Amino acid sequence: NEGMVLFSVENETFNLSHDRIRQACREFIIGDDRDDLLIRISYVLRNVGQSPQTEWCLYVAVDHLNTIPPEKMDLGDLAKLNFDSSQIAKSRAANVKENELLREGMRCLESSD
């Protein structure tokens, strides 16, 4: 998928773009501002990730949202995003990630009670 992998000329390595977004947020923005920015980025990614060509955006959005403190999130919505993303992982035979997302979705449901 275009734009997901970035090449660093400086150290000749490849990084996933969502890892770079998270790293930038952690290094340059602190506290609640960081969480708010990741939530906004994730909202944009969710809106973009509505087609099979851009479904990776949903996958990246939920990955970011799972790092946000639970009290800042609608846990029912986050559970659904995790379950939807687990289906993307399943379709790509990413069984470890699928299980991780399913467990995270269940944790959200249990915490929302």
XYZ file of N, CA, C and O in Angstrom:
452
model
N 0.831 -1.189 0.000
C 0.000 0.000 0.000
C 0.867 1.240 0.000
O 1.762 1.392 0.817
N 0.553 2.115 -0.915
C 1.315 3.325 -1.094
C 1.287 4.202 0.150
O 0.262 4.412 0.762
N 2.452 4.708 0.546
C 2.535 5.620 1.666
C 2.688 4.959 3.017
O 2.923 5.633 4.004
N 2.576 3.644 3.097
C 2.676 2.980 4.398
C 4.124 2.760 4.816
O 4.423 2.704 5.992
N 5.036 2.625 3.846
C 6.434 2.366 4.159
C 7.263 3.564 3.735
O 7.162 4.050 2.613
N 8.085 4.032 4.654
C 8.954 5.171 4.395
C 10.402 4.714 4.445
O 10.785 3.945 5.322
N 11.216 5.198 3.511
C 12.632 4.859 3.491
C 13.428 6.019 4.059
O 13.254 7.167 3.660
N 14.311 5.728 5.015
C 15.175 6.738 5.613
C 16.525 6.696 4.913
O 17.249 5.699 5.007
N 16.863 7.766 4.215
C 18.132 7.843 3.504
C 19.289 7.898 4.493
O 20.342 7.303 4.270
N 19.072 8.565 5.641
C 20.135 8.751 6.625
C 20.693 7.442 7.150
O 21.893 7.255 7.246
N 19.832 6.518 7.525
C 20.320 5.251 8.080
C 19.895 4.037 7.254
O 20.022 2.910 7.701
N 19.399 4.290 6.054
C 19.023 3.254 5.097
C 18.126 2.172 5.716
O 18.386 0.980 5.615
N 17.060 2.617 6.354
C 16.099 1.690 6.944
C 14.702 2.018 6.446
O 14.446 3.114 5.953
N 13.805 1.053 6.610
C 12.413 1.243 6.272
C 11.604 1.318 7.556
O 11.866 0.589 8.504
N 10.637 2.223 7.597
C 9.738 2.370 8.740
C 8.312 2.434 8.236
O 8.060 2.944 7.143
N 7.385 1.933 9.036
C 5.973 2.094 8.694
C 5.552 3.511 9.020
O 5.949 4.067 10.051
N 4.771 4.119 8.165
C 4.396 5.522 8.352
C 3.672 5.752 9.666
O 3.889 6.770 10.325
N 2.811 4.815 10.120
C 2.094 5.038 11.372
C 3.040 5.001 12.564
O 2.803 5.674 13.559
N 4.137 4.247 12.463
C 5.141 4.271 13.530
C 5.802 5.637 13.605
O 6.097 6.137 14.685
N 6.027 6.251 12.469
C 6.655 7.577 12.428
C 5.704 8.639 12.989
O 6.139 9.561 13.667
N 4.409 8.515 12.706
C 3.432 9.459 13.256
C 3.446 9.368 14.776
O 3.520 10.372 15.481
N 3.388 8.148 15.290
C 3.388 7.962 16.737
C 4.693 8.470 17.357
O 4.689 9.113 18.388
N 5.812 8.192 16.706
C 7.108 8.644 17.223
C 7.154 10.168 17.269
O 7.606 10.753 18.258
N 6.673 10.820 16.228
C 6.666 12.288 16.210
C 5.791 12.835 17.327
O 6.154 13.797 18.008
N 4.645 12.223 17.540
C 3.751 12.668 18.617
C 4.407 12.503 19.976
O 4.281 13.355 20.851
N 5.112 11.408 20.163
C 5.759 11.157 21.456
C 6.933 12.093 21.699
O 7.181 12.521 22.817
N 7.681 12.410 20.641
C 8.881 13.226 20.805
C 8.596 14.716 20.896
O 9.288 15.432 21.613
N 7.609 15.188 20.169
C 7.433 16.621 20.043
C 6.212 17.184 20.760
O 6.111 18.383 20.948
N 5.289 16.323 21.127
C 4.063 16.783 21.770
C 3.892 15.975 23.049
O 3.973 14.755 23.023
N 3.639 16.659 24.146
C 3.561 15.959 25.419
C 2.152 15.975 26.002
O 1.338 16.830 25.666
N 1.902 15.010 26.880
C 0.675 14.985 27.674
C -0.602 14.849 26.882
O -0.680 14.135 25.894
N -1.621 15.569 27.368
C -2.959 15.487 26.773
C -2.973 15.951 25.320
O -3.765 15.442 24.523
N -2.109 16.899 24.977
C -2.068 17.366 23.592
C -1.715 16.222 22.645
O -2.248 16.132 21.548
N -0.807 15.354 23.082
C -0.403 14.209 22.259
C -1.598 13.286 22.040
O -1.874 12.875 20.912
N -2.303 12.965 23.104
C -3.461 12.077 22.972
C -4.524 12.697 22.078
O -5.095 12.019 21.222
N -4.778 13.986 22.253
C -5.778 14.669 21.434
C -5.381 14.659 19.961
O -6.227 14.461 19.083
N -4.085 14.851 19.681
C -3.622 14.830 18.297
C -3.781 13.437 17.698
O -4.251 13.289 16.561
N -3.421 12.393 18.444
C -3.592 11.035 17.933
C -5.065 10.711 17.686
O -5.405 10.031 16.715
N -5.941 11.201 18.538
C -7.383 10.997 18.327
C -7.825 11.691 17.041
O -8.559 11.111 16.229
N -7.368 12.922 16.823
C -7.741 13.648 15.592
C -7.180 12.960 14.350
O -7.866 12.830 13.337
N -5.914 12.526 14.420
C -5.309 11.815 13.289
C -6.097 10.544 13.000
O -6.399 10.220 11.851
N -6.460 9.833 14.050
C -7.204 8.581 13.886
C -8.576 8.820 13.271
O -9.047 8.026 12.461
N -9.225 9.922 13.655
C -10.528 10.265 13.080
C -10.399 10.464 11.561
O -11.211 9.950 10.782
N -9.366 11.182 11.142
C -9.131 11.396 9.709
C -8.864 10.066 9.017
O -9.430 9.771 7.956
N -8.011 9.235 9.623
C -7.696 7.937 9.030
C -8.942 7.059 8.907
O -9.111 6.354 7.914
N -9.805 7.106 9.917
C -11.047 6.314 9.863
C -11.913 6.748 8.691
O -12.521 5.918 8.010
N -11.997 8.046 8.453
C -12.815 8.547 7.346
C -12.213 8.173 5.994
O -12.951 7.905 5.048
N -10.896 8.160 5.908
C -10.221 7.805 4.654
C -10.309 6.302 4.395
O -10.420 5.872 3.255
N -10.307 5.509 5.449
C -10.233 4.057 5.313
C -11.545 3.373 5.043
O -11.826 2.328 5.628
N -12.340 3.902 4.156
C -13.664 3.339 3.888
C -13.727 2.464 2.644
O -14.771 1.915 2.340
N -12.611 2.305 1.941
C -12.626 1.474 0.738
C -11.565 0.374 0.882
O -10.654 0.494 1.697
N -11.671 -0.673 0.081
C -10.664 -1.748 0.166
C -9.234 -1.253 -0.094
O -8.290 -1.774 0.477
N -9.087 -0.225 -0.926
C -7.755 0.306 -1.219
C -7.168 1.094 -0.050
O -5.953 1.240 0.045
N -8.019 1.600 0.818
C -7.524 2.423 1.931
C -7.884 1.841 3.298
O -7.772 2.528 4.305
N -8.276 0.565 3.332
C -8.669 -0.024 4.614
C -7.511 -0.058 5.602
O -7.722 -0.112 6.801
N -6.281 0.019 5.093
C -5.130 0.064 5.994
C -5.209 1.269 6.919
O -4.685 1.234 8.036
N -5.905 2.331 6.492
C -6.047 3.519 7.331
C -6.816 3.193 8.612
O -6.485 3.698 9.688
N -7.839 2.357 8.507
C -8.595 1.935 9.687
C -7.688 1.148 10.630
O -7.712 1.336 11.844
N -6.875 0.302 10.060
C -5.939 -0.517 10.817
C -4.961 0.381 11.594
O -4.695 0.156 12.773
N -4.453 1.407 10.945
C -3.519 2.347 11.587
C -4.254 3.173 12.646
O -3.731 3.401 13.740
N -5.478 3.607 12.341
C -6.243 4.424 13.292
C -6.468 3.679 14.597
O -6.246 4.227 15.685
N -6.888 2.429 14.515
C -7.158 1.666 15.739
C -5.869 1.396 16.501
O -5.845 1.389 17.726
N -4.782 1.225 15.781
C -3.493 1.027 16.436
C -3.121 2.250 17.273
O -2.645 2.128 18.396
N -3.371 3.439 16.734
C -3.126 4.676 17.486
C -4.086 4.792 18.673
O -3.676 5.111 19.785
N -5.360 4.546 18.426
C -6.365 4.713 19.478
C -6.158 3.748 20.651
O -6.487 4.083 21.787
N -5.596 2.593 20.380
C -5.344 1.631 21.457
C -4.256 2.114 22.420
O -4.092 1.535 23.489
N -3.528 3.168 22.060
C -2.495 3.710 22.954
C -3.026 4.850 23.825
O -2.317 5.331 24.701
N -4.269 5.265 23.592
C -4.874 6.385 24.317
C -5.460 5.876 25.630
O -6.060 4.808 25.663
N -5.325 6.630 26.725
C -5.947 6.209 27.989
C -7.446 5.974 27.804
O -8.139 6.757 27.143
N -7.962 4.892 28.381
C -9.361 4.505 28.172
C -10.381 5.581 28.556
O -11.441 5.667 27.950
N -10.075 6.397 29.550
C -11.034 7.418 29.981
C -11.261 8.504 28.923
O -12.223 9.258 29.008
N -10.407 8.563 27.918
C -10.567 9.555 26.842
C -11.313 8.997 25.638
O -11.509 9.693 24.657
N -11.701 7.719 25.713
C -12.263 7.058 24.552
C -13.679 6.564 24.821
O -14.038 6.275 25.945
N -14.462 6.459 23.753
C -15.723 5.728 23.798
C -15.332 4.270 23.602
O -14.992 3.848 22.488
N -15.324 3.494 24.673
C -14.799 2.134 24.620
C -15.645 1.205 23.752
O -15.115 0.269 23.147
N -16.942 1.465 23.651
C -17.786 0.672 22.758
C -17.377 0.873 21.303
O -17.265 -0.082 20.528
N -17.118 2.131 20.936
C -16.675 2.460 19.585
C -15.292 1.861 19.321
O -15.044 1.305 18.255
N -14.409 1.958 20.305
C -13.065 1.407 20.145
C -13.109 -0.109 20.016
O -12.354 -0.695 19.236
N -13.994 -0.757 20.753
C -14.150 -2.214 20.627
C -14.558 -2.573 19.200
O -13.986 -3.479 18.587
N -15.527 -1.844 18.652
C -15.973 -2.109 17.275
C -14.835 -1.909 16.287
O -14.641 -2.716 15.376
N -14.062 -0.851 16.464
C -12.914 -0.608 15.573
C -11.900 -1.745 15.654
O -11.339 -2.167 14.639
N -11.655 -2.239 16.869
C -10.740 -3.366 17.021
C -11.273 -4.604 16.321
O -10.524 -5.304 15.636
N -12.570 -4.867 16.471
C -13.155 -6.042 15.816
C -13.116 -5.897 14.292
O -12.784 -6.845 13.582
N -13.432 -4.697 13.783
C -13.360 -4.458 12.334
C -11.931 -4.635 11.822
O -11.702 -5.234 10.777
N -10.976 -4.105 12.572
C -9.568 -4.220 12.172
C -9.080 -5.654 12.252
O -8.224 -6.066 11.468
N -9.626 -6.424 13.187
C -9.224 -7.831 13.277
C -9.633 -8.579 12.015
O -8.944 -9.511 11.585
N -10.750 -8.158 11.407
C -11.176 -8.781 10.152
C -10.207 -8.453 9.017
O -9.954 -9.295 8.152
N -9.661 -7.238 9.023
C -8.645 -6.877 8.026
C -7.413 -7.749 8.232
O -6.857 -8.294 7.275
N -6.984 -7.886 9.495
C -5.813 -8.716 9.799
C -6.064 -10.163 9.370
O -5.196 -10.809 8.781
N -7.274 -10.658 9.642
C -7.614 -12.033 9.271
C -7.542 -12.225 7.760
O -7.019 -13.228 7.278
N -8.042 -11.237 7.016
C -8.037 -11.342 5.554
C -6.623 -11.317 4.982
O -6.408 -11.743 3.856
N -5.687 -10.855 5.784
C -4.292 -10.795 5.343
C -3.444 -11.890 6.008
O -2.227 -11.835 5.970
N -4.127 -12.829 6.658
C -3.466 -13.951 7.341
C -2.490 -13.474 8.412
O -1.491 -14.123 8.678
N -2.796 -12.350 9.039
C -1.982 -11.818 10.135
C -2.608 -12.283 11.443
O -3.250 -11.516 12.168
N -2.428 -13.553 11.744
C -3.129 -14.175 12.864
C -2.747 -13.589 14.216
O -3.611 -13.443 15.090
N -1.486 -13.275 14.414
C -1.065 -12.708 15.700
C -1.728 -11.357 15.916
O -2.277 -11.078 16.985
N -1.725 -10.509 14.876
C -2.359 -9.192 14.978
C -3.868 -9.332 15.136
O -4.484 -8.596 15.903
N -4.463 -10.276 14.424
C -5.905 -10.515 14.552
C -6.258 -10.838 16.003
O -7.189 -10.260 16.576
N -5.510 -11.742 16.611
C -5.770 -12.114 18.005
C -5.544 -10.948 18.954
O -6.312 -10.757 19.901
N -4.520 -10.163 18.700
C -4.241 -8.987 19.530
C -5.410 -8.000 19.473
O -5.852 -7.485 20.504
N -5.923 -7.761 18.283
C -7.044 -6.837 18.116
C -8.324 -7.379 18.751
O -9.087 -6.619 19.362
N -8.556 -8.668 18.625
C -9.728 -9.276 19.266
C -9.642 -9.146 20.785
O -10.629 -8.806 21.447
N -8.456 -9.424 21.344
C -8.272 -9.282 22.800
C -8.467 -7.838 23.240
O -9.090 -7.565 24.265
N -7.944 -6.890 22.453
C -8.109 -5.475 22.785
C -9.574 -5.073 22.721
O -10.072 -4.335 23.576
N -10.302 -5.562 21.720
C -11.729 -5.288 21.612
C -12.496 -5.844 22.801
O -13.373 -5.166 23.364
N -12.165 -7.050 23.233
C -12.816 -7.648 24.400
C -12.495 -6.848 25.670
O -13.359 -6.634 26.508
N -11.238 -6.392 25.797
C -10.850 -5.585 26.950
C -11.673 -4.303 27.004
O -12.146 -3.895 28.053
N -11.882 -3.697 25.832
C -12.689 -2.469 25.772
C -14.117 -2.738 26.223
O -14.684 -1.949 26.984
N -14.698 -3.846 25.753
C -16.069 -4.171 26.145
C -16.171 -4.435 27.635
O -17.102 -3.974 28.292
N -15.207 -5.161 28.183
C -15.221 -5.453 29.621
C -15.056 -4.184 30.460
O -15.667 -4.034 31.506
N -14.230 -3.248 29.970
C -13.974 -1.997 30.701
C -15.116 -1.013 30.595
O -15.256 -0.118 31.417
N -15.953 -1.162 29.545
C -17.035 -0.204 29.340
C -18.239 -0.474 30.238
O -19.159 0.321 30.322
N -18.250 -1.607 30.917
C -19.385 -1.945 31.797
C -19.394 -1.145 33.060
O -18.536 -0.690 33.633
